[in-house]
């Protein structure tokens, strides 16, 4: 029985993780559930799974949650400090980090320090402080198992391999604007950006997919997880999203991991690794996909992808700055305060206006995040 903490249980990954857990009650149990502010769903989940502890990060919902669960043997806490504390519970075997954005960083670090196995769905943790997080995990001998579908695919391709990697192919659906001409991008609205053709995800990551910043962050994530340089990671647009990513080895052989787009598979693999368990996920009907197609992403249209590569090449605190500027810009776009094409423009000017730190400490990352959020907010105003 694997005891699991689900950090971010009310989001897209969190709810699917609970479906996986519910499908295998003999394999998995829930020890901790945390949510940001979706108190109603958190209460329902807690009643169903009866974890040891629940945390609601937004303190104004504490009374609502604790009263609703008062008849059950569940500890209820509120606030971001409580979230960091439960991440280090020693009664837990595995911590699924499914928090959104920068907020995933400190809980992930606490879980690593407590030597808990990490299933990482929060790519921003590695974008913001990948070098620090990976070296901390190595020194504590903590495995970080990727949940992101592309990285899970690569991780699965590498299982049992001793060969060195010649190249990684990260596949991308291309998002809702794959066929939009670049001149029309400035006019696209929030509804259009949120209509992802292949994956059903939360709002922030869906906008990141539309700009392809999500893929850019995944390049940075892959760099840290697999120790591969930026120029050996190629993004390949593959609209069917059947090949989830590929590894090319030194002899030229390529391994790919395939399947219908279904996040429950990489989530479950991160729980069962190095084993597998049955799922009820839909199997591929190959005749439905007579053609699998591939193309290079359009660098003029997807500026954010170019920015992410540039951030990785510059290194230091640049990816952290880009992430912060992106979070502010995406939020502004989602509340109709800026145009879609302003997102890349804002990130670029924040990059030029923040101070560069070659080898950032954790405190430097925290300070860089604050500085970049401030500058991005000023630009938007
Ligand atoms: Mn992904």
CSV table of C-alpha atoms and ligand atoms in Angstrom, one decimal:
chain,number,residue,atom,x,y,z
A,1,UNK,CA,0.0,0.0,0.0
A,2,UNK,CA,1.5,3.3,-1.1
A,3,UNK,CA,0.4,6.3,1.0
A,4,UNK,CA,0.1,9.4,-1.1
A,5,UNK,CA,-0.1,13.1,-0.5
A,6,UNK,CA,-1.9,15.0,-3.2
A,7,UNK,CA,-0.8,18.6,-3.2
A,8,UNK,CA,-3.3,20.4,-5.4
A,9,UNK,CA,-6.0,17.8,-5.3
A,10,UNK,CA,-8.8,20.0,-6.8
A,11,UNK,CA,-7.0,20.8,-10.0
A,12,UNK,CA,-7.0,18.8,-13.2
A,13,UNK,CA,-4.0,16.6,-12.3
A,14,UNK,CA,-5.2,16.3,-8.7
A,15,UNK,CA,-8.7,15.1,-9.5
A,16,UNK,CA,-7.4,12.6,-12.1
A,17,UNK,CA,-4.9,11.3,-9.5
A,18,UNK,CA,-7.8,10.6,-7.2
A,19,UNK,CA,-9.5,8.7,-10.0
A,20,UNK,CA,-6.4,6.6,-10.3
A,21,UNK,CA,-6.3,6.0,-6.5
A,22,UNK,CA,-10.0,5.1,-6.4
A,23,UNK,CA,-9.5,2.6,-9.1
A,24,UNK,CA,-6.8,0.8,-7.0
A,25,UNK,CA,-7.9,0.9,-3.4
A,26,UNK,CA,-5.7,-2.1,-2.7
A,27,UNK,CA,-2.6,-0.3,-4.0
A,28,UNK,CA,-3.0,3.3,-3.0
A,29,UNK,CA,-4.3,5.3,-0.1
A,30,UNK,CA,-4.6,9.1,0.4
A,31,UNK,CA,-2.8,10.6,3.4
A,32,UNK,CA,-3.0,14.3,2.6
A,33,UNK,CA,-5.2,16.5,0.4
A,34,UNK,CA,-4.5,20.1,-0.2
A,35,UNK,CA,-6.3,22.8,-2.2
A,36,UNK,CA,-5.8,26.5,-2.8
A,37,UNK,CA,-9.4,27.8,-2.5
A,38,UNK,CA,-11.9,25.2,-3.9
A,39,UNK,CA,-13.3,24.4,-0.5
A,40,UNK,CA,-16.4,22.6,-1.7
A,41,UNK,CA,-14.5,20.1,-3.9
A,42,UNK,CA,-11.8,19.6,-1.1
A,43,UNK,CA,-14.6,18.8,1.4
A,44,UNK,CA,-16.2,16.3,-1.0
A,45,UNK,CA,-12.8,14.6,-1.7
A,46,UNK,CA,-12.0,14.5,2.0
A,47,UNK,CA,-15.4,12.8,2.8
A,48,UNK,CA,-14.8,10.2,0.1
A,49,UNK,CA,-11.1,9.4,0.8
A,50,UNK,CA,-10.9,10.3,4.5
A,51,UNK,CA,-7.2,11.3,4.5
A,52,UNK,CA,-5.2,11.9,7.7
A,53,UNK,CA,-4.9,15.7,6.9
A,54,UNK,CA,-6.4,18.3,4.6
A,55,UNK,CA,-5.0,21.8,4.0
A,56,UNK,CA,-6.8,24.7,2.5
A,57,UNK,CA,-4.2,27.2,1.5
A,58,UNK,CA,-6.6,30.2,1.4
A,59,UNK,CA,-7.2,30.8,5.1
A,60,UNK,CA,-10.6,32.4,4.7
A,61,UNK,CA,-12.1,29.0,4.0
A,62,UNK,CA,-10.6,27.3,7.1
A,63,UNK,CA,-13.9,27.4,9.1
A,64,UNK,CA,-16.0,26.1,6.3
A,65,UNK,CA,-13.7,23.1,5.7
A,66,UNK,CA,-13.1,22.3,9.4
A,67,UNK,CA,-16.8,22.5,10.2
A,68,UNK,CA,-17.8,20.4,7.2
A,69,UNK,CA,-15.3,17.7,8.3
A,70,UNK,CA,-15.7,18.0,12.1
A,71,UNK,CA,-17.4,14.5,12.4
A,72,UNK,CA,-14.5,12.8,10.6
A,73,UNK,CA,-11.1,11.9,12.0
A,74,UNK,CA,-9.4,14.4,9.7
A,75,UNK,CA,-6.9,17.1,10.7
A,76,UNK,CA,-7.7,20.4,9.0
A,77,UNK,CA,-5.1,23.2,8.6
A,78,UNK,CA,-5.0,26.4,6.5
A,79,UNK,CA,-2.3,28.6,5.0
A,80,UNK,CA,0.8,28.2,3.0
A,81,UNK,CA,3.0,27.3,5.9
A,82,UNK,CA,0.7,24.4,6.7
A,83,UNK,CA,1.0,23.3,3.1
A,84,UNK,CA,4.8,23.3,3.4
A,85,UNK,CA,4.6,21.3,6.7
A,86,UNK,CA,2.4,18.6,5.3
A,87,UNK,CA,4.7,18.2,2.3
A,88,UNK,CA,7.3,16.8,4.7
A,89,UNK,CA,5.0,14.3,6.6
A,90,UNK,CA,7.1,11.2,7.2
A,91,UNK,CA,4.0,8.9,7.2
A,92,UNK,CA,3.7,9.5,3.5
A,93,UNK,CA,5.5,7.3,0.8
A,94,UNK,CA,4.9,9.6,-2.1
A,95,UNK,CA,4.1,13.3,-2.6
A,96,UNK,CA,2.3,14.2,-5.8
A,97,UNK,CA,3.1,17.9,-6.5
A,98,UNK,CA,0.2,19.1,-8.6
A,99,UNK,CA,0.2,22.7,-7.5
A,100,UNK,CA,0.0,25.5,-10.1
A,101,UNK,CA,3.0,27.6,-11.0
A,102,UNK,CA,5.6,29.0,-8.6
A,103,UNK,CA,3.6,27.8,-5.6
A,104,UNK,CA,4.9,24.3,-6.2
A,105,UNK,CA,8.6,25.2,-5.4
A,106,UNK,CA,8.8,25.3,-1.6
A,107,UNK,CA,6.5,22.4,-0.9
A,108,UNK,CA,8.6,20.3,-3.3
A,109,UNK,CA,11.8,21.3,-1.6
A,110,UNK,CA,10.3,20.4,1.8
A,111,UNK,CA,9.2,17.0,0.5
A,112,UNK,CA,12.7,16.3,-0.9
A,113,UNK,CA,14.3,17.4,2.4
A,114,UNK,CA,12.0,14.9,4.2
A,115,UNK,CA,13.2,12.2,1.7
A,116,UNK,CA,9.8,11.5,0.3
A,117,UNK,CA,9.5,10.1,-3.2
A,118,UNK,CA,8.3,12.9,-5.5
A,119,UNK,CA,5.8,12.6,-8.4
A,120,UNK,CA,6.3,16.0,-10.1
A,121,UNK,CA,3.5,17.4,-12.1
A,122,UNK,CA,4.5,21.0,-11.4
A,123,UNK,CA,7.0,21.9,-14.2
A,124,UNK,CA,7.5,25.5,-12.9
A,125,UNK,CA,9.4,24.1,-9.9
A,126,UNK,CA,12.1,23.0,-12.3
A,127,UNK,CA,11.9,26.1,-14.4
A,128,UNK,CA,12.3,28.3,-11.4
A,129,UNK,CA,15.1,26.4,-9.6
A,130,UNK,CA,15.8,23.2,-11.6
A,131,UNK,CA,19.5,23.0,-10.8
A,132,UNK,CA,18.9,23.5,-7.0
A,133,UNK,CA,16.0,21.1,-6.9
A,134,UNK,CA,17.8,18.3,-8.8
A,135,UNK,CA,21.0,18.6,-6.8
A,136,UNK,CA,19.0,18.6,-3.5
A,137,UNK,CA,17.1,15.5,-4.7
A,138,UNK,CA,20.4,13.8,-5.7
A,139,UNK,CA,22.0,14.6,-2.3
A,140,UNK,CA,19.0,13.2,-0.5
A,141,UNK,CA,18.7,10.2,-2.9
A,142,UNK,CA,15.1,11.2,-3.6
A,143,UNK,CA,13.7,10.0,-7.0
A,144,UNK,CA,11.8,12.7,-8.9
A,145,UNK,CA,9.4,10.9,-11.2
A,146,UNK,CA,7.9,13.1,-13.9
A,147,UNK,CA,4.1,13.3,-14.3
A,148,UNK,CA,4.1,15.7,-17.3
A,149,UNK,CA,3.1,13.4,-20.2
A,150,UNK,CA,6.2,14.2,-22.4
A,151,UNK,CA,8.6,13.7,-19.5
A,152,UNK,CA,6.9,10.5,-18.4
A,153,UNK,CA,7.2,9.3,-22.0
A,154,UNK,CA,10.9,10.0,-22.0
A,155,UNK,CA,11.3,8.5,-18.5
A,156,UNK,CA,9.5,5.3,-19.8
A,157,UNK,CA,11.8,5.2,-22.9
A,158,UNK,CA,14.8,5.4,-20.6
A,159,UNK,CA,13.8,2.6,-18.3
A,160,UNK,CA,16.3,-0.2,-18.6
A,161,UNK,CA,18.7,1.9,-20.8
A,162,UNK,CA,22.3,2.5,-20.0
A,163,UNK,CA,23.1,4.3,-23.3
A,164,UNK,CA,23.6,8.0,-23.4
A,165,UNK,CA,21.1,10.3,-25.0
A,166,UNK,CA,21.8,11.7,-28.5
A,167,UNK,CA,18.6,13.8,-28.7
A,168,UNK,CA,15.2,14.2,-27.1
A,169,UNK,CA,12.1,14.9,-29.1
A,170,UNK,CA,9.4,16.7,-27.2
A,171,UNK,CA,6.1,16.4,-29.0
A,172,UNK,CA,3.5,19.3,-28.9
A,173,UNK,CA,-0.1,19.3,-30.1
A,174,UNK,CA,0.4,22.9,-31.4
A,175,UNK,CA,-2.5,24.1,-29.3
A,176,UNK,CA,-5.6,26.0,-30.5
A,177,UNK,CA,-3.6,28.4,-32.7
A,178,UNK,CA,-1.6,25.9,-34.8
A,179,UNK,CA,-3.5,27.0,-38.0
A,180,UNK,CA,-4.1,30.7,-37.0
A,181,UNK,CA,-2.0,33.1,-39.1
A,182,UNK,CA,0.4,35.2,-37.0
A,183,UNK,CA,-1.4,38.5,-37.9
A,184,UNK,CA,-4.6,37.3,-36.3
A,185,UNK,CA,-3.0,36.3,-33.0
A,186,UNK,CA,-3.3,39.8,-31.5
A,187,UNK,CA,-7.1,39.5,-31.7
A,188,UNK,CA,-7.7,36.1,-30.2
A,189,UNK,CA,-9.6,36.1,-26.9
A,190,UNK,CA,-9.6,34.1,-23.7
A,191,UNK,CA,-12.3,31.6,-24.9
A,192,UNK,CA,-10.3,30.8,-28.0
A,193,UNK,CA,-7.1,30.4,-26.0
A,194,UNK,CA,-8.8,28.1,-23.6
A,195,UNK,CA,-10.2,25.7,-26.3
A,196,UNK,CA,-7.4,23.2,-26.4
A,197,UNK,CA,-7.8,20.6,-29.2
A,198,UNK,CA,-6.3,17.5,-27.4
A,199,UNK,CA,-5.9,17.9,-23.7
A,200,UNK,CA,-8.4,19.1,-21.0
A,201,UNK,CA,-6.4,21.0,-18.4
A,202,UNK,CA,-6.5,24.0,-16.0
A,203,UNK,CA,-6.7,27.6,-17.4
A,204,UNK,CA,-3.1,28.6,-16.7
A,205,UNK,CA,-1.5,25.6,-18.5
A,206,UNK,CA,-4.0,25.9,-21.3
A,207,UNK,CA,-3.0,29.4,-22.1
A,208,UNK,CA,0.7,28.3,-21.8
A,209,UNK,CA,-0.1,25.7,-24.4
A,210,UNK,CA,-1.7,28.3,-26.7
A,211,UNK,CA,1.5,30.4,-26.5
A,212,UNK,CA,3.7,27.3,-26.5
A,213,UNK,CA,5.4,28.7,-23.3
A,214,UNK,CA,4.2,25.4,-21.9
A,215,UNK,CA,6.4,23.5,-24.4
A,216,UNK,CA,9.3,26.0,-23.7
A,217,UNK,CA,9.0,25.2,-20.0
A,218,UNK,CA,9.0,21.5,-20.8
A,219,UNK,CA,12.3,22.0,-22.7
A,220,UNK,CA,13.7,23.5,-19.5
A,221,UNK,CA,12.1,20.7,-17.4
A,222,UNK,CA,13.6,18.0,-19.7
A,223,UNK,CA,17.0,19.7,-19.5
A,224,UNK,CA,17.0,19.3,-15.7
A,225,UNK,CA,15.3,15.9,-15.4
A,226,UNK,CA,17.5,14.2,-18.0
A,227,UNK,CA,20.7,16.3,-18.0
A,228,UNK,CA,20.4,17.1,-21.7
A,229,UNK,CA,21.6,20.4,-23.3
A,230,UNK,CA,19.1,22.7,-24.9
A,231,UNK,CA,20.5,22.1,-28.4
A,232,UNK,CA,19.8,18.4,-28.1
A,233,UNK,CA,16.1,18.9,-27.2
A,234,UNK,CA,13.9,19.4,-30.3
A,235,UNK,CA,10.2,20.4,-30.1
A,236,UNK,CA,8.2,18.6,-32.8
A,237,UNK,CA,4.6,19.6,-33.5
A,238,UNK,CA,2.5,16.5,-33.7
A,239,UNK,CA,-1.2,17.4,-33.8
A,240,UNK,CA,-2.6,13.9,-33.0
A,241,UNK,CA,-0.8,13.8,-29.6
A,242,UNK,CA,-0.4,10.0,-29.9
A,243,UNK,CA,3.4,10.0,-29.6
A,244,UNK,CA,4.0,11.6,-26.2
A,245,UNK,CA,7.8,12.1,-26.8
A,246,UNK,CA,10.9,10.3,-28.0
A,247,UNK,CA,14.5,9.5,-27.2
A,248,UNK,CA,17.2,9.1,-29.8
A,249,UNK,CA,20.2,7.2,-28.6
A,250,UNK,CA,23.8,7.4,-29.7
A,251,UNK,CA,23.4,4.6,-32.2
A,252,UNK,CA,20.5,6.4,-33.9
A,253,UNK,CA,17.8,4.2,-32.6
A,254,UNK,CA,14.7,6.0,-31.4
A,255,UNK,CA,12.2,4.9,-28.7
A,256,UNK,CA,8.8,6.5,-28.4
A,257,UNK,CA,6.0,6.1,-25.9
A,258,UNK,CA,2.5,6.3,-27.4
A,259,UNK,CA,-1.1,6.2,-26.4
A,260,UNK,CA,-4.4,8.1,-26.4
A,261,UNK,CA,-3.9,11.4,-24.6
A,262,UNK,CA,-4.9,10.4,-21.0
A,263,UNK,CA,-3.1,11.9,-18.0
A,264,UNK,CA,-4.2,9.1,-15.8
A,265,UNK,CA,-1.5,6.9,-17.4
A,266,UNK,CA,1.5,9.0,-16.6
A,267,UNK,CA,0.0,9.8,-13.1
A,268,UNK,CA,-0.4,6.2,-12.3
A,269,UNK,CA,3.0,5.3,-13.7
A,270,UNK,CA,4.5,7.9,-11.3
A,271,UNK,CA,2.8,6.0,-8.5
A,272,UNK,CA,3.6,2.4,-9.5
A,273,UNK,CA,7.1,2.9,-11.0
A,274,UNK,CA,9.0,0.7,-11.7
A,275,UNK,CA,5.9,-1.5,-11.9
A,276,UNK,CA,2.7,-0.9,-13.9
A,277,UNK,CA,-1.0,-1.6,-13.0
A,278,UNK,CA,-4.1,-2.1,-15.0
A,279,UNK,CA,-6.1,1.0,-16.1
A,280,UNK,CA,-9.5,1.4,-17.7
A,281,UNK,CA,-8.0,4.1,-20.0
A,282,UNK,CA,-9.1,4.0,-23.6
A,283,UNK,CA,-6.8,1.9,-25.9
A,284,UNK,CA,-5.8,3.2,-29.3
A,285,UNK,CA,-7.8,2.3,-32.3
A,286,UNK,CA,-5.0,2.5,-34.8
A,287,UNK,CA,-7.3,2.8,-37.8
A,288,UNK,CA,-8.6,6.1,-36.3
A,289,UNK,CA,-5.1,7.5,-36.9
A,290,UNK,CA,-4.1,6.5,-40.5
A,291,UNK,CA,-1.6,9.3,-40.4
A,292,UNK,CA,0.7,10.6,-37.7
A,293,UNK,CA,2.1,14.0,-38.8
A,294,UNK,CA,5.0,16.1,-37.6
A,295,UNK,CA,6.2,19.6,-38.3
A,296,UNK,CA,8.6,22.2,-36.8
A,297,UNK,CA,7.0,24.9,-34.7
A,298,UNK,CA,6.6,28.4,-36.3
A,299,UNK,CA,9.1,30.5,-34.4
A,300,UNK,CA,7.5,33.8,-35.5
A,301,UNK,CA,4.1,32.7,-34.2
A,302,UNK,CA,5.2,31.0,-31.0
A,303,UNK,CA,7.6,33.7,-29.6
A,304,UNK,CA,7.3,32.2,-26.1
A,305,UNK,CA,9.0,29.0,-27.2
A,306,UNK,CA,11.9,31.0,-28.5
A,307,UNK,CA,12.0,33.0,-25.2
A,308,UNK,CA,12.2,29.8,-23.2
A,309,UNK,CA,15.1,28.4,-25.2
A,310,UNK,CA,16.9,31.8,-24.8
A,311,UNK,CA,16.2,31.7,-21.0
A,312,UNK,CA,17.7,28.2,-20.8
A,313,UNK,CA,20.8,29.3,-22.8
A,314,UNK,CA,21.3,32.4,-20.6
A,315,UNK,CA,20.8,30.2,-17.5
A,316,UNK,CA,21.1,31.6,-13.9
A,317,UNK,CA,17.9,33.2,-12.7
A,318,UNK,CA,16.6,33.9,-16.2
A,319,UNK,CA,14.1,30.9,-16.4
A,320,UNK,CA,12.8,32.0,-12.9
A,321,UNK,CA,12.3,35.6,-14.2
A,322,UNK,CA,10.6,34.3,-17.4
A,323,UNK,CA,8.3,32.1,-15.3
A,324,UNK,CA,7.3,35.0,-13.0
A,325,UNK,CA,6.6,37.4,-15.9
A,326,UNK,CA,4.6,34.7,-17.7
A,327,UNK,CA,2.4,34.0,-14.6
A,328,UNK,CA,1.6,37.7,-14.3
A,329,UNK,CA,1.0,38.1,-18.1
A,330,UNK,CA,-1.2,35.0,-18.4
A,331,UNK,CA,-3.3,36.2,-15.4
A,332,UNK,CA,-3.7,39.6,-17.1
A,333,UNK,CA,-4.7,38.0,-20.4
A,334,UNK,CA,-7.2,35.7,-18.6
A,335,UNK,CA,-8.8,38.8,-17.0
A,336,UNK,CA,-8.9,40.6,-20.4
A,337,UNK,CA,-6.4,43.3,-19.4
A,338,UNK,CA,-3.8,42.5,-22.2
A,339,UNK,CA,-3.8,41.0,-25.7
A,340,UNK,CA,-2.6,37.5,-26.4
A,341,UNK,CA,0.5,38.7,-28.2
A,342,UNK,CA,1.4,41.0,-25.3
A,343,UNK,CA,2.3,38.0,-23.2
A,344,UNK,CA,5.5,37.4,-25.1
A,345,UNK,CA,6.3,41.1,-25.3
A,346,UNK,CA,5.9,41.6,-21.5
A,347,UNK,CA,8.1,38.6,-20.7
A,348,UNK,CA,10.8,39.9,-23.1
A,349,UNK,CA,10.9,43.3,-21.5
A,350,UNK,CA,10.9,41.9,-18.0
A,351,UNK,CA,13.9,39.7,-19.0
A,352,UNK,CA,15.8,42.8,-20.0
A,353,UNK,CA,14.9,44.8,-16.9
A,354,UNK,CA,15.7,42.3,-14.1
A,355,UNK,CA,19.1,41.7,-12.6
A,356,UNK,CA,21.0,38.6,-13.8
A,357,UNK,CA,22.3,36.2,-11.2
A,358,UNK,CA,24.7,33.5,-12.5
A,359,UNK,CA,24.3,30.9,-9.7
A,360,UNK,CA,21.1,31.8,-7.8
A,361,UNK,CA,20.5,30.4,-4.3
A,362,UNK,CA,17.0,29.5,-3.2
A,363,UNK,CA,16.7,33.0,-1.6
A,364,UNK,CA,17.9,34.5,-4.9
A,365,UNK,CA,15.1,32.6,-6.8
A,366,UNK,CA,12.5,33.8,-4.3
A,367,UNK,CA,13.8,37.4,-4.7
A,368,UNK,CA,14.0,37.2,-8.5
A,369,UNK,CA,10.4,35.9,-8.6
A,370,UNK,CA,9.3,38.9,-6.5
A,371,UNK,CA,11.3,41.4,-8.6
A,372,UNK,CA,10.0,40.0,-11.9
A,373,UNK,CA,6.4,39.9,-10.7
A,374,UNK,CA,6.7,43.6,-9.7
A,375,UNK,CA,8.2,44.7,-13.0
A,376,UNK,CA,5.7,42.7,-15.0
A,377,UNK,CA,2.8,44.2,-13.0
A,378,UNK,CA,4.2,47.7,-13.6
A,379,UNK,CA,4.5,47.1,-17.3
A,380,UNK,CA,0.9,45.9,-17.5
A,381,UNK,CA,-0.4,48.9,-15.6
B,1,LIG,MN1,3.1,18.3,-21.0
